[in-house]
XYZ file of C-alpha atoms in Angstrom:
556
model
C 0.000 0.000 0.000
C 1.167 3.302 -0.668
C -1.041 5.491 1.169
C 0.016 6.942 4.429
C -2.528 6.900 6.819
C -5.025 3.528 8.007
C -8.885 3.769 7.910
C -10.540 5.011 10.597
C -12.065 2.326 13.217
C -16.004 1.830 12.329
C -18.839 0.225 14.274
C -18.368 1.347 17.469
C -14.322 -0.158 17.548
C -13.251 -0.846 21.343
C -10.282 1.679 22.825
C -8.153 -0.318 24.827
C -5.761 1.743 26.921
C -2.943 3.468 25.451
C -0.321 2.784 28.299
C -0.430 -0.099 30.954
C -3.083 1.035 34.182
C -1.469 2.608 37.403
C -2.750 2.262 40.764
C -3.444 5.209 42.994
C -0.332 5.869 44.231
C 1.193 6.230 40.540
C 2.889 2.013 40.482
C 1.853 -0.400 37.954
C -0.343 -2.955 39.314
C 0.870 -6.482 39.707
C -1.224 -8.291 37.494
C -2.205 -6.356 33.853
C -5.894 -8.286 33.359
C -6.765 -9.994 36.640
C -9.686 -11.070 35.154
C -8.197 -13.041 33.067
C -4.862 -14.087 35.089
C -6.443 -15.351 38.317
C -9.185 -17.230 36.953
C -6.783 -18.962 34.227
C -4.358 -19.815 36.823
C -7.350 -21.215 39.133
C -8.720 -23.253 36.424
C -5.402 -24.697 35.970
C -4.672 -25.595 39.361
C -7.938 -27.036 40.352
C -7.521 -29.623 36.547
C -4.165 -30.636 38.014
C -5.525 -30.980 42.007
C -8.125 -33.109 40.152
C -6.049 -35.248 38.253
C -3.856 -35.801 40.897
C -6.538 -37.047 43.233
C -8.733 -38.924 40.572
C -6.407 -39.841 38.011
C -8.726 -42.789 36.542
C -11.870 -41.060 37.242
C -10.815 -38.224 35.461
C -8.936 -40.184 32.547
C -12.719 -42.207 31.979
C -14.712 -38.984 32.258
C -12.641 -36.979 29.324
C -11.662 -39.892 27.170
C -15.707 -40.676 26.781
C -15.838 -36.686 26.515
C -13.541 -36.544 23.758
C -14.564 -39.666 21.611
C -18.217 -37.974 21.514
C -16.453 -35.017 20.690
C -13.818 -36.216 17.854
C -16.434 -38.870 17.073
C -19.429 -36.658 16.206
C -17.566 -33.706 15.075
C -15.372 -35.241 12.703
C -17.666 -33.838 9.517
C -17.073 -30.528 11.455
C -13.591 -30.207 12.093
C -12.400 -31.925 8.117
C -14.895 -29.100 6.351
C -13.837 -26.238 8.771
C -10.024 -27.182 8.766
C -10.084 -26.958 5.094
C -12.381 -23.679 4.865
C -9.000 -22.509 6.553
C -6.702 -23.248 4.094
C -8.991 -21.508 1.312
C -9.061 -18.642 3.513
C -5.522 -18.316 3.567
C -5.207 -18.689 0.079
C -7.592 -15.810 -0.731
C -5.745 -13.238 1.559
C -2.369 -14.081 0.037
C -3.978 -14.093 -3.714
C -6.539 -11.646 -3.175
C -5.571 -7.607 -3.148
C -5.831 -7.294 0.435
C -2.382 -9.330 0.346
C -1.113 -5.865 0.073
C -1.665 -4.314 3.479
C 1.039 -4.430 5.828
C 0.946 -6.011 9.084
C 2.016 -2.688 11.087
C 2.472 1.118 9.750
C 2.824 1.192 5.043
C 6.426 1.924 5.503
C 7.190 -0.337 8.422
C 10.215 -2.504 7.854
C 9.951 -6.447 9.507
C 11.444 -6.456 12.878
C 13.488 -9.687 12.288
C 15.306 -11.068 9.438
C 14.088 -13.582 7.195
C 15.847 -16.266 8.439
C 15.564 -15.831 12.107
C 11.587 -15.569 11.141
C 11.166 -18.621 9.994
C 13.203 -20.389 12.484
C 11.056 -19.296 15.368
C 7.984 -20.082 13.753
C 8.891 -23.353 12.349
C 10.655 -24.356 15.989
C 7.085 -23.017 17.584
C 4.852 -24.614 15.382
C 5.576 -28.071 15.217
C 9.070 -28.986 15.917
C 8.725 -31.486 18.551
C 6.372 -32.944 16.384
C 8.093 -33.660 13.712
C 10.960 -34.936 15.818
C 8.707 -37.364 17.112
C 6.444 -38.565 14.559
C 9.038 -37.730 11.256
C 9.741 -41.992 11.450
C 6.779 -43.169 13.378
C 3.368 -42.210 11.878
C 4.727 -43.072 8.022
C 5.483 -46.075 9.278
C 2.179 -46.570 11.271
C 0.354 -45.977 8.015
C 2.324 -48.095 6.123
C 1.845 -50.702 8.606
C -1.779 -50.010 9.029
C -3.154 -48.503 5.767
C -5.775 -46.085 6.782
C -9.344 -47.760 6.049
C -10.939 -47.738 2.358
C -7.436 -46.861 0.905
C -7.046 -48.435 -2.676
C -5.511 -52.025 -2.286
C -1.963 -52.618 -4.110
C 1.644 -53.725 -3.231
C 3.981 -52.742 -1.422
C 4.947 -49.683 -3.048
C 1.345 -48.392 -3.482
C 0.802 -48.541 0.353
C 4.407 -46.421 0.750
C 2.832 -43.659 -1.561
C -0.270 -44.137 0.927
C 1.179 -43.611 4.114
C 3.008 -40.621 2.889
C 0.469 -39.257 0.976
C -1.639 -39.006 4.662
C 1.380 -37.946 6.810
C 1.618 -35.055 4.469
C -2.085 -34.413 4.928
C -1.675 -34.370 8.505
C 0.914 -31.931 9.055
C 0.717 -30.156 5.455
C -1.099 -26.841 4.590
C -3.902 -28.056 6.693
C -2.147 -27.489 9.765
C -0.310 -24.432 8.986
C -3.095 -22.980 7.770
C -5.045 -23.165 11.437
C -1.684 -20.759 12.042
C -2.535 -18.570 9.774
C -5.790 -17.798 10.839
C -5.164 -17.143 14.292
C -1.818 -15.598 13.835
C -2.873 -13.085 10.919
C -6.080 -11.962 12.658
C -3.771 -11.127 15.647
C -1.622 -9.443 13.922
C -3.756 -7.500 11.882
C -5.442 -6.080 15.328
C -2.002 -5.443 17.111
C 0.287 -4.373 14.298
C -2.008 -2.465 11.962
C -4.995 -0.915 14.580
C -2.612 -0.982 17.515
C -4.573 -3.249 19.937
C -2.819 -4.922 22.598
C -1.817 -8.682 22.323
C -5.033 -10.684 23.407
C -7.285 -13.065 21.168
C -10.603 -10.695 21.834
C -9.193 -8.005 19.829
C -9.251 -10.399 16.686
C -13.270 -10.609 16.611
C -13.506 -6.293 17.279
C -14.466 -5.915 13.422
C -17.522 -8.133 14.508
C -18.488 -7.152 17.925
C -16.710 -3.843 18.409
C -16.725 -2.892 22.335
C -18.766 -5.599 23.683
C -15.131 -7.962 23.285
C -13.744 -5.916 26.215
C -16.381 -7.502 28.813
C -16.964 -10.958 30.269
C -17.205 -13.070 26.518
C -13.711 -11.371 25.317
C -12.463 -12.275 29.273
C -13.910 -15.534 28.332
C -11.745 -16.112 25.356
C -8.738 -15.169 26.355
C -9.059 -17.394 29.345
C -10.119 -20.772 26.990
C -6.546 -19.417 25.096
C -4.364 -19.684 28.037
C -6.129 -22.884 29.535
C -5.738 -24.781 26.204
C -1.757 -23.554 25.347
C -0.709 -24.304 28.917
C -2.672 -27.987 28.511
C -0.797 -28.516 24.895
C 2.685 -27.324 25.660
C 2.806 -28.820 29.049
C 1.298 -32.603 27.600
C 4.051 -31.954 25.060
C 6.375 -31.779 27.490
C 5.131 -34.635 29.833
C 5.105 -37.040 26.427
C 8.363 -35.317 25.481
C 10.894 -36.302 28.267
C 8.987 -39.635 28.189
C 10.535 -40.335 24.559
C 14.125 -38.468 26.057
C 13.639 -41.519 28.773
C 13.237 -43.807 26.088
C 15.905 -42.786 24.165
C 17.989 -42.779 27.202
C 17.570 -46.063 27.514
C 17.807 -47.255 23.994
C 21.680 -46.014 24.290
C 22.074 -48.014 27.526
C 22.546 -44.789 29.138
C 19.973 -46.104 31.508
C 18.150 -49.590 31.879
C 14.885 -48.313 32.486
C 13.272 -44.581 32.596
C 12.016 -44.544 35.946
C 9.680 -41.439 37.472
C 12.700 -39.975 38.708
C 14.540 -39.527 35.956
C 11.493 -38.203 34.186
C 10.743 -35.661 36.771
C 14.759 -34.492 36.696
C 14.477 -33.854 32.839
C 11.384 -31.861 33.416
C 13.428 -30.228 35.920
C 16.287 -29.662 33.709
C 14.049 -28.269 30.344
C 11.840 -25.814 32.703
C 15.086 -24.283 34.145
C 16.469 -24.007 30.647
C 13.266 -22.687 29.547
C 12.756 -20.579 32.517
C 16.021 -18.728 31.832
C 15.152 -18.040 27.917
C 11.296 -16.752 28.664
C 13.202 -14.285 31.240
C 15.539 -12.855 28.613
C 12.694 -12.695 26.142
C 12.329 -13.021 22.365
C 15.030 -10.826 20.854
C 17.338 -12.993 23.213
C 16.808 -15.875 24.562
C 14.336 -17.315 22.054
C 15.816 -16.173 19.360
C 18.834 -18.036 19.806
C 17.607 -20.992 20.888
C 15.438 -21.366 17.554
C 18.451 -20.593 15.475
C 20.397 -23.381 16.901
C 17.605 -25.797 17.000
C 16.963 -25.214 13.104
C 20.704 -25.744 12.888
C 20.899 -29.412 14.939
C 17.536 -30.106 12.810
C 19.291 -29.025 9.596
C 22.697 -30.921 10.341
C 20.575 -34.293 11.788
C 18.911 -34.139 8.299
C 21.321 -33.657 6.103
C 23.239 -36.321 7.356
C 20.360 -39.296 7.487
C 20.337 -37.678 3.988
C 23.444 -38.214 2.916
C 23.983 -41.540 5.214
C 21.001 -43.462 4.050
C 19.582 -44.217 0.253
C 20.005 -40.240 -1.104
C 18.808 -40.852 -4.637
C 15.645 -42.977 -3.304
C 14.745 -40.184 -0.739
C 14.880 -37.311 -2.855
C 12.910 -39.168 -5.615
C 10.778 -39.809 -2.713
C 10.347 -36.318 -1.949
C 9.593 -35.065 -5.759
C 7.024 -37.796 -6.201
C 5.141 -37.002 -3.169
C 4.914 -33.824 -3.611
C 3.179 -34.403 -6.946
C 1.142 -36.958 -5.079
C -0.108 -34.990 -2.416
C -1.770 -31.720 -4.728
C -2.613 -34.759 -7.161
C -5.080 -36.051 -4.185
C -5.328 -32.731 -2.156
C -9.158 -32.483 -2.561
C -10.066 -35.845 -2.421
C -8.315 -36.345 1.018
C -9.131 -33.256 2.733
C -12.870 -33.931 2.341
C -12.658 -37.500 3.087
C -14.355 -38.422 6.218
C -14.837 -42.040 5.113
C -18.618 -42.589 6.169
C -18.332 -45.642 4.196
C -15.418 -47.529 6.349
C -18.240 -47.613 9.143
C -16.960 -48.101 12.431
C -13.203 -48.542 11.201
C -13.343 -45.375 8.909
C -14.486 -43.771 11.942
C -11.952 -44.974 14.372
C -9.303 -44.764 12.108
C -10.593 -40.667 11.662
C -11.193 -39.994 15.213
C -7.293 -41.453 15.750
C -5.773 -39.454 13.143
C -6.948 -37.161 11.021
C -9.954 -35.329 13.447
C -7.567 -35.974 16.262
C -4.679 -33.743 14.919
C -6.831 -30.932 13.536
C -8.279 -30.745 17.091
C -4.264 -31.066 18.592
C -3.771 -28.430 15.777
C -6.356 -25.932 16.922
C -5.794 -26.611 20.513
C -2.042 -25.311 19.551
C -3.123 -22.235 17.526
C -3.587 -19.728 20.417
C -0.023 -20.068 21.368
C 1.706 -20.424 17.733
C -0.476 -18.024 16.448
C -0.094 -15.197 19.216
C 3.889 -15.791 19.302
C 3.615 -15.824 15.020
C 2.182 -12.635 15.072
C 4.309 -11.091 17.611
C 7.112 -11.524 15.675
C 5.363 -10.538 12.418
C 5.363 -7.386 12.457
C 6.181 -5.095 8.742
C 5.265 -8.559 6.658
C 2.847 -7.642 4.725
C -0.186 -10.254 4.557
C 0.725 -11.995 1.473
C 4.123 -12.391 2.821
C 2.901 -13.852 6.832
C 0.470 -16.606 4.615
C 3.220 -17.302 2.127
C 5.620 -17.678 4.746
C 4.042 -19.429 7.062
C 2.138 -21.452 4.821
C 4.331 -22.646 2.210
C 7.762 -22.673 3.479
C 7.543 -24.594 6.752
C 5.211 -27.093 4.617
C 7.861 -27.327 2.248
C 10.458 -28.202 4.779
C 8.307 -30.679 6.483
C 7.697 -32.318 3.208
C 11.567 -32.513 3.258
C 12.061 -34.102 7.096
C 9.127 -36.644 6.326
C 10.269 -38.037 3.132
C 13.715 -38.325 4.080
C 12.852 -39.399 8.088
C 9.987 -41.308 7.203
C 11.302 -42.540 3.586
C 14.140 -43.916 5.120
C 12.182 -46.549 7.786
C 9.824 -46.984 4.720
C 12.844 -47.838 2.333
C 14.215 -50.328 5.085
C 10.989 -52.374 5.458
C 10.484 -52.725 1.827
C 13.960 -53.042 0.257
C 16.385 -53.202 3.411
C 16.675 -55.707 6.940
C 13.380 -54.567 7.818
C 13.260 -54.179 11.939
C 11.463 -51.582 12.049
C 7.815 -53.511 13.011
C 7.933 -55.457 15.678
C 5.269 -58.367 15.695
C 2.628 -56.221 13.690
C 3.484 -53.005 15.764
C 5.786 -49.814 15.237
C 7.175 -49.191 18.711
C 6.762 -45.371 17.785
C 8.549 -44.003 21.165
C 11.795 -45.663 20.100
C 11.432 -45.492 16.372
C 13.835 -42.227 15.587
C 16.239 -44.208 17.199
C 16.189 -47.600 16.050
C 16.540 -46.142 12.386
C 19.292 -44.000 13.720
C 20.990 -46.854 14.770
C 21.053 -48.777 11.405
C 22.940 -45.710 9.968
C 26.712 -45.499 10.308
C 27.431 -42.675 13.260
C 24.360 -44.485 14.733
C 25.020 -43.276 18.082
C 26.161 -39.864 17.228
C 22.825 -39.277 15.499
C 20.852 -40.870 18.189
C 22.186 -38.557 20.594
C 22.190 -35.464 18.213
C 18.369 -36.358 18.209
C 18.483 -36.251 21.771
C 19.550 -32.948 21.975
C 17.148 -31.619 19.179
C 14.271 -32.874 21.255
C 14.870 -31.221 24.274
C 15.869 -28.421 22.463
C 13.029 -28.142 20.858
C 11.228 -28.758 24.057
C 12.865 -25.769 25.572
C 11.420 -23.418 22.376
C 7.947 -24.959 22.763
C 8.018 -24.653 26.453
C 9.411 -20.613 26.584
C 7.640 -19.312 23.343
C 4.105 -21.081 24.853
C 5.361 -19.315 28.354
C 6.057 -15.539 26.708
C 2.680 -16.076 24.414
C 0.814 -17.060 28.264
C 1.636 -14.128 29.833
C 0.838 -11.658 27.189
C -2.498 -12.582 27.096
C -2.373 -13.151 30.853
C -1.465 -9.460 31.178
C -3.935 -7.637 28.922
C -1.921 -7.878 26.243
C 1.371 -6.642 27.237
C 4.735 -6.849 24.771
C 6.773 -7.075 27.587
C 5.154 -8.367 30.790
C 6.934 -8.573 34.154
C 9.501 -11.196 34.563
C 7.596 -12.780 37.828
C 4.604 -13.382 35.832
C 7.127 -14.805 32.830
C 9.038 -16.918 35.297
C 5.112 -17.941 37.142
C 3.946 -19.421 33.791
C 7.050 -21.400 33.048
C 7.172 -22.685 36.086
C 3.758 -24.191 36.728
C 4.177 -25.932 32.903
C 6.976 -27.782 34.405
C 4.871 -28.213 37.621
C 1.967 -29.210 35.735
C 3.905 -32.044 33.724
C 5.773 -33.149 36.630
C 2.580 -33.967 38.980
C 1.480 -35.644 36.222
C 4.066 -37.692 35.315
C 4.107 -38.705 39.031
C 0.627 -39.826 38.471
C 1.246 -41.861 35.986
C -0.346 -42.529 32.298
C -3.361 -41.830 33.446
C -2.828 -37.883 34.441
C -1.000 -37.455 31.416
C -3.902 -38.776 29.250
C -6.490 -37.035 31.054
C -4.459 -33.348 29.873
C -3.647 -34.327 26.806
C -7.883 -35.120 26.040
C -8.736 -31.725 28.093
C -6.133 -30.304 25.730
C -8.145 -31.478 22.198
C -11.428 -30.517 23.986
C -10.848 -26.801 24.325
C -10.339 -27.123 20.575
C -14.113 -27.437 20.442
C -15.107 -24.025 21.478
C -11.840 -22.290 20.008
C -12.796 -23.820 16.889
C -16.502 -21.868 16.865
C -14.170 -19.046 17.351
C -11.731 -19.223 14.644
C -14.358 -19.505 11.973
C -15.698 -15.784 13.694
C -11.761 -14.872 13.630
C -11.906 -15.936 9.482
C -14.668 -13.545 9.486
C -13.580 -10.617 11.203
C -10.585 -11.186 9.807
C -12.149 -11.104 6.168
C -13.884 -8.382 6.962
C -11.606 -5.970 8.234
C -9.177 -6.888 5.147
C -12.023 -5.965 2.441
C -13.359 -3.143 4.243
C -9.502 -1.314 4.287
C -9.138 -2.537 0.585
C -11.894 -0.419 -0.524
C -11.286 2.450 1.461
C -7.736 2.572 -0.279
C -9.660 1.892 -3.392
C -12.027 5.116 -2.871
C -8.672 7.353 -1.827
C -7.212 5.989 -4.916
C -9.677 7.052 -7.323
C -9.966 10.266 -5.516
C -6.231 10.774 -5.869
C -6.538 9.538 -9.684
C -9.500 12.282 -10.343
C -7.691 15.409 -8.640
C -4.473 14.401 -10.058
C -6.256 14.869 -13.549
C -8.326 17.907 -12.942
C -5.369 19.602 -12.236
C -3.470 18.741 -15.066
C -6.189 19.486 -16.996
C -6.494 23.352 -15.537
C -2.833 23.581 -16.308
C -2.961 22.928 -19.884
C -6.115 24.631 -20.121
C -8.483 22.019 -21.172
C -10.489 21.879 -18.418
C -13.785 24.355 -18.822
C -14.802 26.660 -16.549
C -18.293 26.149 -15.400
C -20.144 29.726 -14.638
């Protein structure tokens, strides 16, 4: 854009405060939004007092809460999940791809490169760590119901054909919803941090009373389940790993609880430095590990098969892109639908569940992209990359079973907490890698864990850029807390989180489709005011060139 100034605010547009509230006696008060911290932090504690007490009462009362929810909802989250990614597509495409994310001359606060590390390292790197050799393998294993019956080599396309699904443009795409609405509000209209200020173009001031309270509050709840499950599961596959090398014979609680330990105080020291710092850094040098662990499996393990891999997928996956991301297999009956409610509904739930957090923390560091630039980026490029770490992580194990020793199923199973590690250790350097994979995981715990802590207490405080460190270091803190008590539990507490977890995905979901249309609006709305200053512009410029030269008639 090159106008100068940004449309006014219409329909009664809320005024949040232009500097942080004082008390009486002229000092900031300790908490920015009470309303929102205290009863955040209550719900929290009384789900973990809960789960403590009742572990198996608790477990039994979510799971059946969540199948009824992934179960019944499936239709629901495929068609809504995939509304997203056309969304996204239309505001990079569209003309309102042209408005900047900030002031029209703003330049982006970090550097290409350091952008898409923290984004990529927020949005899914623990994931891909995790699952990059396990779920091709489960699907290969375990075709996914009603899938077209072949050999061997049909079933590989398959299983990579619904990994990509899974963590493709679908999933980035839930991102870019959150995250651009966000940034749109805070960047371009100057609205503090918070997830209200992303429906204002719908409900204008009413978002600053009990329903906006209400939304940041589901936000907070559902990131601190996520990141804190992520890091309960997390150490659990360290433990593994751990004892895979012999480091350890077996991964007892203690252990566990000492790595949680460990991460949070890691964590705890980059949240306090903040993102220029801290989290900066530590997403540069876990793209790095992730970059050097790849490029040697890469180089170490069948390199002309794996990139041929990668090409032909690719191809594969917009070849079938419709047909599988309106699939919701009513005709598989009860198999199609536990097969759905396992994978595919499951992870757009985990998905939205995560978008609070990754899309708060994307936006914060968004600022000066212009919107055709956040979707591109954060759509295409991470996808690309983890494209790349699938076909070459998950290629590889594939490769093995069909044309290699095999090993890699045991007795009709993949053991998927160990199976990074038993295809590291068929490579040479095998126990170099395995513990370079080590470190990447709790690396990228560390990220997931302080970016999900900074994103917390910015919506915890009202929206503050910079909140105090004690409520920084409080939210870091009780994630480690949280995934400690319940790894002292046992499997139990850690199930019963990670189902609360998907199930605030419900209601968040009801609001992201408002957020698309907010979002829509408030994009079209500034498009055509340009438009109108445009031709206004366009018209004077004329009539004054015509009254130079004389052409222009007076009118008595």
């Amino acid at each position: 854009m090159t106008a100068t100034t940004t449309p006014p605010s219409h329909g009664g547009a809320a005024e949040p405060p232009q500097t942080p509230p004082t008390a009486p006696d002229g000092k900031k008060p300790l908490m920015g939004a009470p309303r929102v911290f205290i009863p955040a932090a209550g719900l929290l504690v009384l789900f973990v007092a809960l789960a403590a007490i009742f572990p198996d009462r608790m477990s039994d009362a979510l799971s059946t809460a969540n199948t009824t929810v992934v179960q019944d909802l499936g239709w629901f989250y495929v068609a809504v999940v995939t509304g997203f990614v056309a969304f996204s597509l239309w505001a990079a495409l569209s003309p309102v791809g042209d408005i900047v994310l900030g002031k029209d001359d703003e330049e982006p606060e970090f550097g290409l490169g350091s952008w898409f590390a923290m984004l990529f390292a927020a949005g899914m790197g623990i994931g891909l760590v995790y699952w990059g050799v396990a779920e091709p393998l489960n699907h290969f294993n375990s075709p996914p119901p009603g899938s077209a019956a072949g050999d061997a080599a049909q079933t590989a396309r398959t299983a990579m054909d619904t990994t990509f699904l899974h963590w493709g443009l679908h999933a980035w795409a839930i991102y870019v919803v959150v995250g651009l609405a966000i940034a749109y509000a805070v960047h371009r209209k100057g609205r503090p941090i918070s997830i209200r200020y992303a429906l204002e173009p719908l409900f204008g001031k009413r978002i600053l009373g009990f329903w906006g309270d209400v939304v940041d509050i589901i936000a907070i709840v559902g990131t601190l389940f996520g990141v804190a499950t992520s890091l309960g599961y997390g150490v659990t596959q360290v433990g593994s790993g751990l004892s895979f090398l012999g480091v350890v014979d077996e991964a007892g609680t203690g252990l566990l609880v000492a790595l949680i330990a460990g991460i949070t105080a890691i964590a705890l020291a980059s949240v306090i430095s903040g993102v220029d710092k801290g989290i900066k850094l530590l997403s540069n040098i876990n793209m790095g590990v992730a970059a050097v662990l790849l490029g040697l499996v890469l180089l170490l393990g069948p390199t002309v098969f794996l990139l041929s891999d990668f090409v032909t997928q690719i191809g594969s996956y917009l070849q079938n892109f419709l047909r599988m991301s309106f699939n919701v297999r009513p005709f598989q009956g009860e198999d199609g639908e536990a097969w759905l409610s396992g994978w595919t509904t499951y992870y757009w739930g985990w998905w939205m569940s995560w978008a609070p957090f990754v899309g708060v923390f994307i936006a914060r560091i968004s600022k000066g992209r212009t919107v055709r630039q956040f979707v591109m980026g954060v759509l295409l490029v991470p996808t690309l990359v983890t494209f790349l770490w699938f076909s070459v992580m998950g290629g590889s194990a594939i490769y093995r079973e069909m044309f290699g020793e095999g090993g890699m199923i045991v007795d009709g199973a993949v053991p998927t907490d160990t199976a990074l590690f038993e295809l590291l250790d068929g490579l040479p350097m095998g126990t170099l890698l395995s513990v370079a994979a080590l470190v990447l995981i709790v690396v990228f715990f560390v990220t997931s864990s302080d970016s999900g802590s900074f994103v917390v207490d910015m919506l915890a405080e009202g929206g503050n850029l910079n909140p105090p460190v004690w409520s920084r270091a409080f939210w870091a803190t009780m994630e480690g807390v949280v995934a400690a008590v319940l790894i002292m539990v046992g499997a139990g507490g850690l199930a019963a989180l990670q189902t609360m977890s998907i199930l605030v995905a419900a209601p968040f979901s009801i609001v992201m489709v408002l957020m698309v249309i907010a979002t829509g609006k408030a994009l079209m709305a500034e498009h055509k005011w340009y438009q109108r200053k445009r031709r206004k512009w366009f018209a004077e410029q004329v009539a004054d060139e015509l009254r130079a030269t004389g052409d222009l008639p007076k009118v008595d």
